[in-house]
mmCIF file of C-alpha atoms in Angstrom:
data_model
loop_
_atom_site.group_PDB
_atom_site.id
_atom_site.type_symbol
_atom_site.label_atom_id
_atom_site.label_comp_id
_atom_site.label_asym_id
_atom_site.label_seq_id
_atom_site.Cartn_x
_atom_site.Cartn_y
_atom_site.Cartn_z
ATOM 1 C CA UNK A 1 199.269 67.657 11.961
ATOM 2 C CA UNK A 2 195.464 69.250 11.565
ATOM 3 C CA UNK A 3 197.205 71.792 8.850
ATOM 4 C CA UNK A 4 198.723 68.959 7.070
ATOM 5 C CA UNK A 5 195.160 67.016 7.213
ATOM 6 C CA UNK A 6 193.114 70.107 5.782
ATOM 7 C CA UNK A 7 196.199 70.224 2.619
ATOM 8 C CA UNK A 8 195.325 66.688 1.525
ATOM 9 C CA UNK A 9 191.405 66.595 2.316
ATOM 10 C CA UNK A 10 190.370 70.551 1.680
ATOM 11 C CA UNK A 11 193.614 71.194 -0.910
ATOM 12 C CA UNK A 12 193.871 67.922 -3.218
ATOM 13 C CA UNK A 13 197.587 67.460 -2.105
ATOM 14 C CA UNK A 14 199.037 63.822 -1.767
ATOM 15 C CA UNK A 15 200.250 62.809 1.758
ATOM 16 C CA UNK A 16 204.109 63.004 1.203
ATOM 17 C CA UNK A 17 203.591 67.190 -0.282
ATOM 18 C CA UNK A 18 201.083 67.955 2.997
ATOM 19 C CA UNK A 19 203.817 65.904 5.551
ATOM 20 C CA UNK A 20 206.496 67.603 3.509
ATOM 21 C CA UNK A 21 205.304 70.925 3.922
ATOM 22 C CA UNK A 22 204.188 70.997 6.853
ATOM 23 C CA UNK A 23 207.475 69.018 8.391
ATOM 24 C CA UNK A 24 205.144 66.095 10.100
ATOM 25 C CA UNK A 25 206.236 62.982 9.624
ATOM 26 C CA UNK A 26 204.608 61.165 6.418
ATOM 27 C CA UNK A 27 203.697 57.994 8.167
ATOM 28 C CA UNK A 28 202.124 59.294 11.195
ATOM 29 C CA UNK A 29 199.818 61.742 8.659
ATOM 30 C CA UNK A 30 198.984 58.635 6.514
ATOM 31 C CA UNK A 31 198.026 56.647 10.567
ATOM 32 C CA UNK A 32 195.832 59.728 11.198
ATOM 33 C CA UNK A 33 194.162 59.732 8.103
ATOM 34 C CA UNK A 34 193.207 56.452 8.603
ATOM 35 C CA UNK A 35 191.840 56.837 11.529
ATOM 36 C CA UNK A 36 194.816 55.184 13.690
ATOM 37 C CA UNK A 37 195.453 58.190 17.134
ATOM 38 C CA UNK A 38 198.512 58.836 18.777
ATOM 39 C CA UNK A 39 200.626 56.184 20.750
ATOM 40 C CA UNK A 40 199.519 57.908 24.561
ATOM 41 C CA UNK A 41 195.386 58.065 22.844
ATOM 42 C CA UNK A 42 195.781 54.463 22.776
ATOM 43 C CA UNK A 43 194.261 52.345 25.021
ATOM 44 C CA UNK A 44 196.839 50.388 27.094
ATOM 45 C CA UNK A 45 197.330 47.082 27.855
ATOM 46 C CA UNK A 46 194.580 46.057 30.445
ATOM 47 C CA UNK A 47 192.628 49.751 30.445
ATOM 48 C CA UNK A 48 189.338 49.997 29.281
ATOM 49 C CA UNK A 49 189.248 53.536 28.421
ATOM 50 C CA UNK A 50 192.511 55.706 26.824
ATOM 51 C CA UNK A 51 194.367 58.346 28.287
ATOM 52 C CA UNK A 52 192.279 61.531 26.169
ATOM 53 C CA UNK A 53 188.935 59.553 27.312
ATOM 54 C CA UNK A 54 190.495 59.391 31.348
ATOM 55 C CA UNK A 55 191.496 62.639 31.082
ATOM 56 C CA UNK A 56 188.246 63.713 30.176
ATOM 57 C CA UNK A 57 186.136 61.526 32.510
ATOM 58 C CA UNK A 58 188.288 63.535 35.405
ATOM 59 C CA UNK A 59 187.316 66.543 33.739
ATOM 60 C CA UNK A 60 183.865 65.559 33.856
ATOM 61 C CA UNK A 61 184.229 64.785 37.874
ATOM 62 C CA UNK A 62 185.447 67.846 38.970
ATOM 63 C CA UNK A 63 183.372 70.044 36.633
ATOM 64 C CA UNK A 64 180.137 68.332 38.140
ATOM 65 C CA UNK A 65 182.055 68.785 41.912
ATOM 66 C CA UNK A 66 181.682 72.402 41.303
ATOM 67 C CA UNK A 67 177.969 72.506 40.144
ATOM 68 C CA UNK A 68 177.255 70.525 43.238
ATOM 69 C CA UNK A 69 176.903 67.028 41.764
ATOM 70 C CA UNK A 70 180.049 65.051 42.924
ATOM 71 C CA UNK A 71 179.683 61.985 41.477
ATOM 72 C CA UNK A 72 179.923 58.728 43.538
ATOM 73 C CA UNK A 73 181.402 55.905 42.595
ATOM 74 C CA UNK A 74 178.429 53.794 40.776
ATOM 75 C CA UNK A 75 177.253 57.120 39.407
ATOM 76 C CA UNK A 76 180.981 56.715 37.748
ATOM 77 C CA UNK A 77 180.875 53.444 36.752
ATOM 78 C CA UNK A 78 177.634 53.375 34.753
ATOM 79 C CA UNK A 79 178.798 56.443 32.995
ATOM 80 C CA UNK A 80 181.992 54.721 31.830
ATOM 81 C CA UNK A 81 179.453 51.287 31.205
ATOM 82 C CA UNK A 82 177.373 54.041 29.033
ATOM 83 C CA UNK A 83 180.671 54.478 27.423
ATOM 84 C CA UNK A 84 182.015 51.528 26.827
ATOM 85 C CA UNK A 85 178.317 49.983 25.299
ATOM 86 C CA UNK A 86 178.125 53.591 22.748
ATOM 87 C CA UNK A 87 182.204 52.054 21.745
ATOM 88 C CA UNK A 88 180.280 48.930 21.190
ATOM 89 C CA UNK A 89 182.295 47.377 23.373
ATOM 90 C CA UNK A 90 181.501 44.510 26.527
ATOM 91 C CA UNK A 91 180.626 47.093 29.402
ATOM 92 C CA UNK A 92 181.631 44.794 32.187
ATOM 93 C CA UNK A 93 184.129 46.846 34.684
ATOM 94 C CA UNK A 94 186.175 45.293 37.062
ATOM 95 C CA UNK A 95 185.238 45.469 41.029
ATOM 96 C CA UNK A 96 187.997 47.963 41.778
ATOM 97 C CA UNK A 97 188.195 49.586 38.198
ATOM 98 C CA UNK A 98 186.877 53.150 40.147
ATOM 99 C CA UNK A 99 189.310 53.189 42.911
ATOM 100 C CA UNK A 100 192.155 51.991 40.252
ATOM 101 C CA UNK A 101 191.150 54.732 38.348
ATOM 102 C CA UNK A 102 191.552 57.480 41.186
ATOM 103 C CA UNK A 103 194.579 56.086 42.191
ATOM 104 C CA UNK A 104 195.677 56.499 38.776
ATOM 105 C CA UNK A 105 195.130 60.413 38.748
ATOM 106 C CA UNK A 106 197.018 62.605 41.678
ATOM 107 C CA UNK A 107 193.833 65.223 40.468
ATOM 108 C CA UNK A 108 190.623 62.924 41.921
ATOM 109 C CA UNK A 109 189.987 61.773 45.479
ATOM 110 C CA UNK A 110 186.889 59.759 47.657
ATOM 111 C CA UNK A 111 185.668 61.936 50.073
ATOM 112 C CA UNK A 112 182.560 62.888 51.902
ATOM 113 C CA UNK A 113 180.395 64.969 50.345
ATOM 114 C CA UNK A 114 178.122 67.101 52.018
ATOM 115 C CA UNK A 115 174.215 68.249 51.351
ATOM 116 C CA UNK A 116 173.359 71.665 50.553
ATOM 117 C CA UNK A 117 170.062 73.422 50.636
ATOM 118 C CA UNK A 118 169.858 73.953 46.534
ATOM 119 C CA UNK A 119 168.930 77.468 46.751
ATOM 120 C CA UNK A 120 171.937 78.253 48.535
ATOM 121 C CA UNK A 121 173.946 77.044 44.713
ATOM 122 C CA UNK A 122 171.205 78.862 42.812
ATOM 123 C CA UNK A 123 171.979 82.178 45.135
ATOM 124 C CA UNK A 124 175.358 81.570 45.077
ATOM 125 C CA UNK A 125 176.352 84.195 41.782
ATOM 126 C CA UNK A 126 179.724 86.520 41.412
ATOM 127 C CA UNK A 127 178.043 89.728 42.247
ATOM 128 C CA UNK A 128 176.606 87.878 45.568
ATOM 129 C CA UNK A 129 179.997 87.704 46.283
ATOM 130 C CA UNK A 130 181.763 90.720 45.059
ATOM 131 C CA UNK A 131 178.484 92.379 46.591
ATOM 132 C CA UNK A 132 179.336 90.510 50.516
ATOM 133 C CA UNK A 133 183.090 91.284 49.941
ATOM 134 C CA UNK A 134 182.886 95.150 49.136
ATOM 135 C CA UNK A 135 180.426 95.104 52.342
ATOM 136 C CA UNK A 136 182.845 93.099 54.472
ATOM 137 C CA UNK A 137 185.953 95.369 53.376
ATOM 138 C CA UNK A 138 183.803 98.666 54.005
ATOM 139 C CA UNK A 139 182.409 98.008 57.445
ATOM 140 C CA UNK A 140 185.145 95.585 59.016
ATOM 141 C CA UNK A 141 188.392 95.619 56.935
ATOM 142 C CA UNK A 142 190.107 97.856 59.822
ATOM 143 C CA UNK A 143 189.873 94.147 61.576
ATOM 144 C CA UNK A 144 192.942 92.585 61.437
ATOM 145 C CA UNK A 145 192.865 88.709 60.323
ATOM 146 C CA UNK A 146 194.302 87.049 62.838
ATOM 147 C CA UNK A 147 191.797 88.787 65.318
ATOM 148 C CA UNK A 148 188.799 87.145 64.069
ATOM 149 C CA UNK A 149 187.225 83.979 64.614
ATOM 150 C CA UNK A 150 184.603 81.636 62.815
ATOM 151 C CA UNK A 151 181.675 80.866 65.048
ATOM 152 C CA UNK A 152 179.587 78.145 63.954
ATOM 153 C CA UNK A 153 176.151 77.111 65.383
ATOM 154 C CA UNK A 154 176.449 73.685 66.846
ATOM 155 C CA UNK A 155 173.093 71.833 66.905
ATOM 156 C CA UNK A 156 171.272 68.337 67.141
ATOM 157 C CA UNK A 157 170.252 66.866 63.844
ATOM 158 C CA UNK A 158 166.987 65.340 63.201
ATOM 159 C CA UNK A 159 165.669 63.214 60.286
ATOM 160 C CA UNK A 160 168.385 61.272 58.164
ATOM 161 C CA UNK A 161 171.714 62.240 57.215
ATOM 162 C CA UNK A 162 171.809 62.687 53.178
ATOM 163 C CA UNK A 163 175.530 62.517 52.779
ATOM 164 C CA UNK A 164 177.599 60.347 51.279
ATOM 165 C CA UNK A 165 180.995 59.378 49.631
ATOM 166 C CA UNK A 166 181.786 60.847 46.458
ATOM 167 C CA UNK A 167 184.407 61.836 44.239
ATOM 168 C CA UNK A 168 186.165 64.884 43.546
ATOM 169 C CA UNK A 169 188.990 67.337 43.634
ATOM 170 C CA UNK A 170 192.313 65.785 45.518
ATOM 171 C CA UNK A 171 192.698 69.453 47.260
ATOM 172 C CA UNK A 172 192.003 69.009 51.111
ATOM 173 C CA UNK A 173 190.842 72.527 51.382
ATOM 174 C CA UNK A 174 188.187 71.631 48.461
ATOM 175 C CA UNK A 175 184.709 70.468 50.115
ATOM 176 C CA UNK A 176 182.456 68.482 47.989
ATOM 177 C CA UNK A 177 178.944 70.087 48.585
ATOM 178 C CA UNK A 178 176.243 68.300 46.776
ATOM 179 C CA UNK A 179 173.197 70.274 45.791
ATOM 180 C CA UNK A 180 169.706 68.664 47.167
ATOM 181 C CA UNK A 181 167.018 69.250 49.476
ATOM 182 C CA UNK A 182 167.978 70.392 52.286
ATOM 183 C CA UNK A 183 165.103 68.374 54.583
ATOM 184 C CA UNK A 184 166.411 68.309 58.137
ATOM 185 C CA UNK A 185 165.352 70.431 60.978
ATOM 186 C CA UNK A 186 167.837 71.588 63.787
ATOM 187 C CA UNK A 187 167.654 73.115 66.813
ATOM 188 C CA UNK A 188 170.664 74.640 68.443
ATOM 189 C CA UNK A 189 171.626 73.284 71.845
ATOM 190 C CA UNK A 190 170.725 77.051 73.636
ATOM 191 C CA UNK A 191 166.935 76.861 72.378
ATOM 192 C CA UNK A 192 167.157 73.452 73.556
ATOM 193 C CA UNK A 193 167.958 74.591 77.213
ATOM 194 C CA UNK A 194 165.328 77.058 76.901
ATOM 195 C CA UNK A 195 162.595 74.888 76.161
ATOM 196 C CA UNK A 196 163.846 72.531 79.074
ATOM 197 C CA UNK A 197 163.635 75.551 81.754
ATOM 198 C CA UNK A 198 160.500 76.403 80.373
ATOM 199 C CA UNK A 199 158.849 73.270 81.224
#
């Protein structure tokens, strides 16, 4: 169809020689030419946005889940408002037009997302990793999988929880981490205990 476009508007020909030659149907070249997009670009009945502009809103989601801003849901909504006003269009959304939308696509989810320390992202770079995994194979691959264990620090919290709901990639392995300052202090429960027998 874009070949058959750049014969009539770069090579002078008349729509019925481009849709001939290029074997595209000479109505559908003339609709494009006038501006008119494929049936599944329209918008359907009772959808504010079309399918290429959902598609790429979901694109936008989970390419900002993996710089470490998941979107929430108003975050969402006034960028499809932003939308709808540059379409010069009424920007009012429905209550439930961002759930409808994720149940729409089997790709998006709501889940929690979870605070990072930003510099963690920022230090976070491919030859980190290649550099932790060509350590971890040298020193401990002769470890066998299934005979090691992750030990995480438990600890007590203080100051206020930063996390919220946001939403991003439908895989349940997939953690939303959201990139922020990391302000809270912990103590683990055996300095704790110290401190008590100290006093």
């Amino acid at each position: 169809m874009a070949e058959a476009i750049l014969d009539i508007t770069d090579h002078g020909l008349s729509p019925p020689q481009a849709a001939q030659r290029r074997g595209v149907p000479r109505t559908t070249l003339i609709d494009r030419l006038n501006g008119r997009g494929a049936a599944e670009d329209q918008i359907q009945p009772r959808r504010r946005l079309s399918k290429s502009q959902e598609d790429r809103l979901a694109f936008w989601i989970l390419r900002q889940e993996s710089l470490g801003y998941a979107p929430s849901h108003s975050q969402i909504r006034a960028c499809v408002m932003g939308l709808l006003r540059q379409q010069g269009e009424h920007p009012d959304l429905g209550r439930n037009w961002v759930i409808k939308f994720i149940n729409r696509r089997a790709d998006l989810k709501t889940k929690m997302g979870r605070r990072q320390e930003g510099k963690r992202f920022d230090s976070f770079t491919p030859k980190a990793v290649h550099w932790y995994f060509d350590i971890r194979d040298g020193q401990y691959g002769w470890i066998k999988p299934e005979n090691t264990v992750n030990v995480d620090e438990g600890g007590i919290m203080t100051g206020f929880g930063l996390d919220s709901l946001v939403v991003g990639s439908a895989d349940p392995k997939r953690k939303a981490f959201l990139k922020g300052p990391k302000t809270r202090n912990w103590t683990s429960l055996s300095k704790l205990s110290l401190l008590t027998a100290a006093l």
